[in-house]
Amino acid sequence: MRVENRDSCILVSVEGEIDYLTADAFREHVLAHLSGAWRVVLDLQEVKFCDSSGLRALIGLWKTVTARQGRLVISRPSPVCHRILQRTGLDAHMAVSPTLRHAFAKIAGDQVGALPSPLVPEARQDAS
């Protein structure tokens, strides 16, 4: 995991697995880097595996950041992360971005909501 300060937010680039062995450390490491600016871009492009513990860590981060009137954007989710966000419906609640540029625009508040994400469909259709 790499953490970089970018303007008034942090970029967290995650590699490997977010699972029961790493999820708590992942969440705590990200929270330890939030000092005032509660604006986070999570780059999940290199995540190869994410289980329910990893999902719990993502939800915990999102809840903590939003409770402090912050903003969390998931950027470039790997196929496994994209699938888990879609199947759980979290992509309709969390900000998900296809590119880092798009993520930084969302985090900065530049016309938030005006930049559609191809990862989050306008209207969900049930597959029944």
CSV table of N, CA and C in Angstrom, one decimal:
chain,number,residue,atom,x,y,z
A,1,MET,N,0.9,-1.2,0.0
A,1,MET,CA,0.0,0.0,0.0
A,1,MET,C,0.9,1.2,0.0
A,2,ARG,N,0.6,2.2,-0.9
A,2,ARG,CA,1.3,3.4,-0.9
A,2,ARG,C,0.3,4.6,-0.6
A,3,VAL,N,0.7,5.5,0.2
A,3,VAL,CA,-0.1,6.7,0.5
A,3,VAL,C,0.6,7.9,0.1
A,4,GLU,N,0.0,8.7,-0.7
A,4,GLU,CA,0.5,10.0,-1.2
A,4,GLU,C,-0.4,11.1,-0.8
A,5,ASN,N,0.1,12.3,-0.4
A,5,ASN,CA,-0.7,13.5,-0.2
A,5,ASN,C,-0.8,14.2,-1.6
A,6,ARG,N,-2.0,14.5,-2.0
A,6,ARG,CA,-2.3,15.2,-3.2
A,6,ARG,C,-3.2,16.3,-2.9
A,7,ASP,N,-2.7,17.5,-3.0
A,7,ASP,CA,-3.5,18.7,-2.7
A,7,ASP,C,-4.0,18.6,-1.3
A,8,SER,N,-5.3,18.6,-1.1
A,8,SER,CA,-5.9,18.5,0.2
A,8,SER,C,-6.6,17.1,0.4
A,9,CYS,N,-6.0,16.1,-0.2
A,9,CYS,CA,-6.6,14.7,0.0
A,9,CYS,C,-5.4,13.7,-0.1
A,10,ILE,N,-5.7,12.5,0.2
A,10,ILE,CA,-4.7,11.5,0.1
A,10,ILE,C,-5.1,10.4,-0.9
A,11,LEU,N,-4.1,9.9,-1.6
A,11,LEU,CA,-4.3,8.9,-2.6
A,11,LEU,C,-3.7,7.6,-2.0
A,12,VAL,N,-4.5,6.6,-1.8
A,12,VAL,CA,-4.0,5.3,-1.3
A,12,VAL,C,-4.1,4.3,-2.4
A,13,SER,N,-2.9,3.8,-2.8
A,13,SER,CA,-2.8,2.8,-3.9
A,13,SER,C,-2.6,1.4,-3.2
A,14,VAL,N,-3.6,0.5,-3.5
A,14,VAL,CA,-3.6,-0.8,-2.8
A,14,VAL,C,-3.2,-1.8,-3.8
A,15,GLU,N,-2.4,-2.8,-3.4
A,15,GLU,CA,-1.9,-3.9,-4.2
A,15,GLU,C,-2.2,-5.2,-3.4
A,16,GLY,N,-2.4,-6.2,-4.2
A,16,GLY,CA,-2.5,-7.6,-3.5
A,16,GLY,C,-3.9,-7.9,-3.1
A,17,GLU,N,-4.0,-8.4,-1.8
A,17,GLU,CA,-5.2,-8.9,-1.3
A,17,GLU,C,-5.7,-8.1,-0.1
A,18,ILE,N,-7.0,-7.9,-0.1
A,18,ILE,CA,-7.7,-7.3,1.1
A,18,ILE,C,-8.6,-8.4,1.7
A,19,ASP,N,-8.1,-9.1,2.7
A,19,ASP,CA,-8.8,-10.3,3.2
A,19,ASP,C,-8.7,-10.3,4.7
A,20,TYR,N,-9.1,-11.3,5.3
A,20,TYR,CA,-9.2,-11.4,6.8
A,20,TYR,C,-7.9,-11.2,7.5
A,21,LEU,N,-6.8,-11.5,6.8
A,21,LEU,CA,-5.4,-11.2,7.3
A,21,LEU,C,-5.0,-9.8,7.2
A,22,THR,N,-5.5,-9.1,6.2
A,22,THR,CA,-5.0,-7.7,6.0
A,22,THR,C,-6.0,-6.6,6.1
A,23,ALA,N,-7.3,-6.9,6.2
A,23,ALA,CA,-8.3,-5.9,6.2
A,23,ALA,C,-8.2,-4.9,7.3
A,24,ASP,N,-8.1,-5.4,8.6
A,24,ASP,CA,-8.0,-4.4,9.7
A,24,ASP,C,-6.8,-3.5,9.6
A,25,ALA,N,-5.6,-4.1,9.2
A,25,ALA,CA,-4.4,-3.3,9.1
A,25,ALA,C,-4.6,-2.3,8.0
A,26,PHE,N,-5.2,-2.7,6.9
A,26,PHE,CA,-5.5,-1.8,5.8
A,26,PHE,C,-6.3,-0.6,6.2
A,27,ARG,N,-7.5,-0.9,6.9
A,27,ARG,CA,-8.3,0.2,7.4
A,27,ARG,C,-7.6,1.1,8.4
A,28,GLU,N,-6.9,0.6,9.3
A,28,GLU,CA,-6.2,1.4,10.3
A,28,GLU,C,-5.1,2.2,9.7
A,29,HIS,N,-4.4,1.6,8.7
A,29,HIS,CA,-3.3,2.4,8.0
A,29,HIS,C,-3.9,3.6,7.3
A,30,VAL,N,-5.0,3.4,6.6
A,30,VAL,CA,-5.6,4.6,5.9
A,30,VAL,C,-6.1,5.6,6.9
A,31,LEU,N,-6.8,5.2,8.0
A,31,LEU,CA,-7.3,6.1,9.0
A,31,LEU,C,-6.1,6.9,9.7
A,32,ALA,N,-5.0,6.2,9.8
A,32,ALA,CA,-3.8,6.9,10.5
A,32,ALA,C,-3.3,8.0,9.6
A,33,HIS,N,-3.5,8.0,8.3
A,33,HIS,CA,-3.0,9.0,7.4
A,33,HIS,C,-4.0,10.2,7.3
A,34,LEU,N,-5.2,10.1,7.8
A,34,LEU,CA,-6.2,11.1,7.7
A,34,LEU,C,-6.0,12.1,8.9
A,35,SER,N,-5.5,13.2,8.6
A,35,SER,CA,-5.2,14.2,9.7
A,35,SER,C,-6.0,15.5,9.4
A,36,GLY,N,-7.2,15.6,9.4
A,36,GLY,CA,-7.9,16.8,9.2
A,36,GLY,C,-8.6,16.9,7.8
A,37,ALA,N,-7.9,16.5,6.8
A,37,ALA,CA,-8.5,16.5,5.4
A,37,ALA,C,-9.1,15.1,5.3
A,38,TRP,N,-10.4,15.0,5.4
A,38,TRP,CA,-11.0,13.7,5.3
A,38,TRP,C,-11.5,13.4,3.9
A,39,ARG,N,-10.5,13.5,3.0
A,39,ARG,CA,-10.8,13.3,1.6
A,39,ARG,C,-9.8,12.2,1.1
A,40,VAL,N,-10.4,11.1,0.6
A,40,VAL,CA,-9.5,9.9,0.3
A,40,VAL,C,-9.9,9.4,-1.1
A,41,VAL,N,-8.9,9.1,-1.9
A,41,VAL,CA,-9.1,8.3,-3.1
A,41,VAL,C,-8.4,7.0,-2.9
A,42,LEU,N,-9.2,5.9,-3.0
A,42,LEU,CA,-8.6,4.6,-2.9
A,42,LEU,C,-8.5,4.0,-4.3
A,43,ASP,N,-7.2,3.8,-4.8
A,43,ASP,CA,-6.9,3.3,-6.1
A,43,ASP,C,-6.8,1.7,-5.9
A,44,LEU,N,-7.8,1.0,-6.4
A,44,LEU,CA,-7.9,-0.4,-6.2
A,44,LEU,C,-7.6,-1.2,-7.5
A,45,GLN,N,-6.9,-0.6,-8.4
A,45,GLN,CA,-6.6,-1.2,-9.7
A,45,GLN,C,-5.7,-2.5,-9.5
A,46,GLU,N,-4.9,-2.6,-8.5
A,46,GLU,CA,-4.0,-3.7,-8.4
A,46,GLU,C,-4.4,-4.7,-7.3
A,47,VAL,N,-5.7,-4.6,-6.9
A,47,VAL,CA,-6.2,-5.6,-5.9
A,47,VAL,C,-6.6,-6.9,-6.6
A,48,LYS,N,-6.0,-8.0,-6.2
A,48,LYS,CA,-6.2,-9.3,-6.8
A,48,LYS,C,-7.3,-10.1,-6.1
A,49,PHE,N,-7.6,-9.8,-4.9
A,49,PHE,CA,-8.6,-10.6,-4.1
A,49,PHE,C,-9.2,-9.7,-3.0
A,50,CYS,N,-10.4,-9.8,-2.8
A,50,CYS,CA,-11.1,-9.1,-1.7
A,50,CYS,C,-12.2,-10.0,-1.2
A,51,ASP,N,-12.2,-10.3,0.1
A,51,ASP,CA,-13.2,-11.2,0.7
A,51,ASP,C,-14.2,-10.3,1.5
A,52,SER,N,-15.0,-10.9,2.3
A,52,SER,CA,-16.0,-10.2,3.1
A,52,SER,C,-15.3,-9.3,4.1
A,53,SER,N,-14.1,-9.7,4.6
A,53,SER,CA,-13.4,-8.8,5.6
A,53,SER,C,-12.9,-7.6,4.9
A,54,GLY,N,-12.4,-7.7,3.6
A,54,GLY,CA,-12.0,-6.6,2.8
A,54,GLY,C,-13.2,-5.6,2.6
A,55,LEU,N,-14.3,-6.2,2.2
A,55,LEU,CA,-15.5,-5.4,2.0
A,55,LEU,C,-15.9,-4.7,3.3
A,56,ARG,N,-15.8,-5.4,4.4
A,56,ARG,CA,-16.1,-4.7,5.7
A,56,ARG,C,-15.2,-3.5,5.9
A,57,ALA,N,-13.9,-3.7,5.6
A,57,ALA,CA,-12.9,-2.6,5.8
A,57,ALA,C,-13.3,-1.4,4.9
A,58,LEU,N,-13.7,-1.7,3.6
A,58,LEU,CA,-14.0,-0.6,2.7
A,58,LEU,C,-15.3,0.1,3.2
A,59,ILE,N,-16.3,-0.6,3.7
A,59,ILE,CA,-17.5,0.0,4.2
A,59,ILE,C,-17.1,0.8,5.5
A,60,GLY,N,-16.3,0.2,6.4
A,60,GLY,CA,-15.9,0.9,7.6
A,60,GLY,C,-15.2,2.3,7.3
A,61,LEU,N,-14.3,2.2,6.3
A,61,LEU,CA,-13.6,3.5,5.9
A,61,LEU,C,-14.6,4.5,5.4
A,62,TRP,N,-15.5,4.0,4.5
A,62,TRP,CA,-16.5,4.9,3.9
A,62,TRP,C,-17.4,5.5,5.0
A,63,LYS,N,-17.8,4.7,5.9
A,63,LYS,CA,-18.7,5.3,7.0
A,63,LYS,C,-17.9,6.2,7.9
A,64,THR,N,-16.7,5.9,8.2
A,64,THR,CA,-15.9,6.8,9.1
A,64,THR,C,-15.7,8.2,8.4
A,65,VAL,N,-15.3,8.1,7.1
A,65,VAL,CA,-15.0,9.3,6.4
A,65,VAL,C,-16.3,10.2,6.2
A,66,THR,N,-17.4,9.6,5.8
A,66,THR,CA,-18.6,10.3,5.6
A,66,THR,C,-19.2,10.9,6.9
A,67,ALA,N,-19.0,10.2,8.0
A,67,ALA,CA,-19.4,10.6,9.3
A,67,ALA,C,-18.7,11.9,9.7
A,68,ARG,N,-17.6,12.1,9.2
A,68,ARG,CA,-16.8,13.4,9.4
A,68,ARG,C,-16.9,14.4,8.3
A,69,GLN,N,-18.0,14.3,7.5
A,69,GLN,CA,-18.3,15.1,6.4
A,69,GLN,C,-17.2,15.1,5.4
A,70,GLY,N,-16.5,14.0,5.3
A,70,GLY,CA,-15.4,13.8,4.3
A,70,GLY,C,-15.9,13.2,3.1
A,71,ARG,N,-15.0,12.8,2.2
A,71,ARG,CA,-15.4,12.2,0.9
A,71,ARG,C,-14.4,11.1,0.6
A,72,LEU,N,-14.9,10.0,0.2
A,72,LEU,CA,-14.1,8.8,-0.2
A,72,LEU,C,-14.6,8.4,-1.6
A,73,VAL,N,-13.6,8.2,-2.5
A,73,VAL,CA,-13.9,7.8,-3.8
A,73,VAL,C,-13.0,6.6,-4.1
A,74,ILE,N,-13.7,5.5,-4.6
A,74,ILE,CA,-13.0,4.3,-5.1
A,74,ILE,C,-12.6,4.5,-6.5
A,75,SER,N,-11.3,4.4,-6.8
A,75,SER,CA,-10.9,4.7,-8.2
A,75,SER,C,-10.3,3.4,-8.8
A,76,ARG,N,-10.6,3.2,-10.1
A,76,ARG,CA,-10.1,2.1,-10.9
A,76,ARG,C,-10.2,0.8,-10.2
A,77,PRO,N,-11.4,0.4,-9.8
A,77,PRO,CA,-11.5,-0.9,-9.1
A,77,PRO,C,-11.1,-2.1,-10.0
A,78,SER,N,-10.3,-3.0,-9.5
A,78,SER,CA,-10.0,-4.2,-10.3
A,78,SER,C,-11.2,-4.9,-10.6
A,79,PRO,N,-11.2,-5.9,-11.6
A,79,PRO,CA,-12.4,-6.6,-11.9
A,79,PRO,C,-13.0,-7.3,-10.6
A,80,VAL,N,-12.2,-7.9,-9.7
A,80,VAL,CA,-12.7,-8.5,-8.6
A,80,VAL,C,-13.4,-7.5,-7.6
A,81,CYS,N,-12.8,-6.3,-7.5
A,81,CYS,CA,-13.4,-5.3,-6.6
A,81,CYS,C,-14.7,-4.7,-7.3
A,82,HIS,N,-14.6,-4.5,-8.6
A,82,HIS,CA,-15.8,-4.0,-9.3
A,82,HIS,C,-17.0,-5.0,-9.2
A,83,ARG,N,-16.7,-6.3,-9.3
A,83,ARG,CA,-17.7,-7.3,-9.2
A,83,ARG,C,-18.4,-7.3,-7.8
A,84,ILE,N,-17.5,-7.2,-6.8
A,84,ILE,CA,-18.1,-7.3,-5.4
A,84,ILE,C,-18.9,-6.0,-5.1
A,85,LEU,N,-18.4,-4.9,-5.6
A,85,LEU,CA,-19.2,-3.6,-5.4
A,85,LEU,C,-20.5,-3.7,-6.1
A,86,GLN,N,-20.6,-4.2,-7.3
A,86,GLN,CA,-21.8,-4.4,-8.1
A,86,GLN,C,-22.8,-5.4,-7.4
A,87,ARG,N,-22.3,-6.5,-7.1
A,87,ARG,CA,-23.1,-7.6,-6.5
A,87,ARG,C,-23.7,-7.2,-5.2
A,88,THR,N,-23.0,-6.4,-4.4
A,88,THR,CA,-23.5,-6.0,-3.1
A,88,THR,C,-24.4,-4.7,-3.2
A,89,GLY,N,-24.3,-4.1,-4.4
A,89,GLY,CA,-25.1,-2.8,-4.5
A,89,GLY,C,-24.4,-1.6,-3.9
A,90,LEU,N,-23.2,-1.8,-3.5
A,90,LEU,CA,-22.4,-0.7,-2.9
A,90,LEU,C,-22.0,0.4,-3.9
A,91,ASP,N,-21.9,0.0,-5.1
A,91,ASP,CA,-21.6,1.0,-6.2
A,91,ASP,C,-22.6,2.0,-6.3
A,92,ALA,N,-23.8,1.8,-5.8
A,92,ALA,CA,-24.9,2.8,-5.9
A,92,ALA,C,-24.8,3.8,-4.7
A,93,HIS,N,-24.0,3.4,-3.7
A,93,HIS,CA,-23.9,4.3,-2.5
A,93,HIS,C,-22.5,5.0,-2.4
A,94,MET,N,-21.5,4.2,-2.8
A,94,MET,CA,-20.1,4.8,-2.7
A,94,MET,C,-19.8,5.4,-4.0
A,95,ALA,N,-18.9,6.4,-4.0
A,95,ALA,CA,-18.5,7.1,-5.2
A,95,ALA,C,-17.4,6.1,-5.9
A,96,VAL,N,-17.7,5.7,-7.1
A,96,VAL,CA,-16.8,4.8,-7.8
A,96,VAL,C,-16.4,5.6,-9.1
A,97,SER,N,-15.1,5.5,-9.4
A,97,SER,CA,-14.6,6.3,-10.5
A,97,SER,C,-13.7,5.4,-11.4
A,98,PRO,N,-13.9,5.6,-12.8
A,98,PRO,CA,-13.1,4.7,-13.7
A,98,PRO,C,-11.6,5.2,-13.8
A,99,THR,N,-11.3,6.4,-13.5
A,99,THR,CA,-9.9,6.9,-13.7
A,99,THR,C,-9.6,7.8,-12.4
A,100,LEU,N,-8.3,7.9,-12.2
A,100,LEU,CA,-7.8,8.8,-11.2
A,100,LEU,C,-8.2,10.2,-11.4
A,101,ARG,N,-8.1,10.7,-12.6
A,101,ARG,CA,-8.5,12.1,-12.9
A,101,ARG,C,-10.0,12.3,-12.5
A,102,HIS,N,-10.8,11.4,-12.9
A,102,HIS,CA,-12.2,11.5,-12.5
A,102,HIS,C,-12.4,11.5,-11.0
A,103,ALA,N,-11.6,10.6,-10.4
A,103,ALA,CA,-11.7,10.5,-8.9
A,103,ALA,C,-11.3,11.8,-8.2
A,104,PHE,N,-10.2,12.5,-8.7
A,104,PHE,CA,-9.8,13.7,-8.1
A,104,PHE,C,-10.8,14.8,-8.4
A,105,ALA,N,-11.5,14.8,-9.5
A,105,ALA,CA,-12.5,15.8,-9.8
A,105,ALA,C,-13.7,15.6,-8.9
A,106,LYS,N,-14.0,14.4,-8.6
A,106,LYS,CA,-15.1,14.1,-7.6
A,106,LYS,C,-14.8,14.5,-6.2
A,107,ILE,N,-13.5,14.2,-5.8
A,107,ILE,CA,-13.1,14.5,-4.5
A,107,ILE,C,-13.0,16.0,-4.3
A,108,ALA,N,-12.6,16.8,-5.3
A,108,ALA,CA,-12.5,18.2,-5.2
A,108,ALA,C,-13.9,18.9,-5.2
A,109,GLY,N,-14.9,18.1,-5.6
A,109,GLY,CA,-16.2,18.7,-5.6
A,109,GLY,C,-16.5,19.4,-6.9
A,110,ASP,N,-15.7,19.3,-7.9
A,110,ASP,CA,-15.9,19.9,-9.2
A,110,ASP,C,-17.1,19.3,-9.9
A,111,GLN,N,-18.2,19.9,-9.7
A,111,GLN,CA,-19.4,19.4,-10.3
A,111,GLN,C,-19.7,18.0,-10.0
A,112,VAL,N,-19.6,17.7,-8.7
A,112,VAL,CA,-19.9,16.4,-8.2
A,112,VAL,C,-21.3,15.9,-8.7
A,113,GLY,N,-21.3,14.8,-9.2
A,113,GLY,CA,-22.5,14.3,-9.8
A,113,GLY,C,-22.7,14.6,-11.3
A,114,ALA,N,-22.0,15.6,-11.8
A,114,ALA,CA,-22.0,16.0,-13.2
A,114,ALA,C,-21.2,15.1,-14.0
A,115,LEU,N,-20.2,14.3,-13.4
A,115,LEU,CA,-19.3,13.4,-14.1
A,115,LEU,C,-19.9,12.0,-14.0
A,116,PRO,N,-20.6,11.5,-15.0
A,116,PRO,CA,-21.2,10.2,-14.8
A,116,PRO,C,-20.1,9.1,-14.8
A,117,SER,N,-20.3,8.1,-14.0
A,117,SER,CA,-19.3,7.0,-13.9
A,117,SER,C,-19.9,5.9,-14.7
A,118,PRO,N,-19.2,5.3,-15.7
A,118,PRO,CA,-19.7,4.2,-16.5
A,118,PRO,C,-19.8,2.9,-15.6
A,119,LEU,N,-19.2,3.0,-14.4
A,119,LEU,CA,-19.3,1.8,-13.5
A,119,LEU,C,-20.6,1.8,-12.7
A,120,VAL,N,-21.3,2.9,-12.7
A,120,VAL,CA,-22.5,3.0,-11.9
A,120,VAL,C,-23.6,3.3,-12.9
A,121,PRO,N,-24.4,2.4,-13.3
A,121,PRO,CA,-25.5,2.6,-14.2
A,121,PRO,C,-26.5,3.6,-13.7
A,122,GLU,N,-27.2,4.3,-14.6
A,122,GLU,CA,-28.2,5.3,-14.3
A,122,GLU,C,-29.3,4.6,-13.5
A,123,ALA,N,-29.8,3.5,-14.0
A,123,ALA,CA,-30.9,2.8,-13.4
A,123,ALA,C,-30.6,1.3,-13.4
A,124,ARG,N,-30.8,0.8,-12.2
A,124,ARG,CA,-30.5,-0.7,-12.1
A,124,ARG,C,-31.7,-1.5,-12.6
A,125,GLN,N,-31.4,-2.6,-13.2
A,125,GLN,CA,-32.5,-3.5,-13.7
A,125,GLN,C,-32.3,-4.8,-13.0
A,126,ASP,N,-33.3,-5.3,-12.5
A,126,ASP,CA,-33.3,-6.7,-11.8
A,126,ASP,C,-33.1,-7.7,-12.9
A,127,ALA,N,-32.3,-8.7,-12.5
A,127,ALA,CA,-32.0,-9.8,-13.5
A,127,ALA,C,-33.0,-11.0,-13.3
A,128,SER,N,-34.2,-10.7,-12.9
A,128,SER,CA,-35.1,-11.8,-12.6
A,128,SER,C,-35.9,-12.2,-13.8
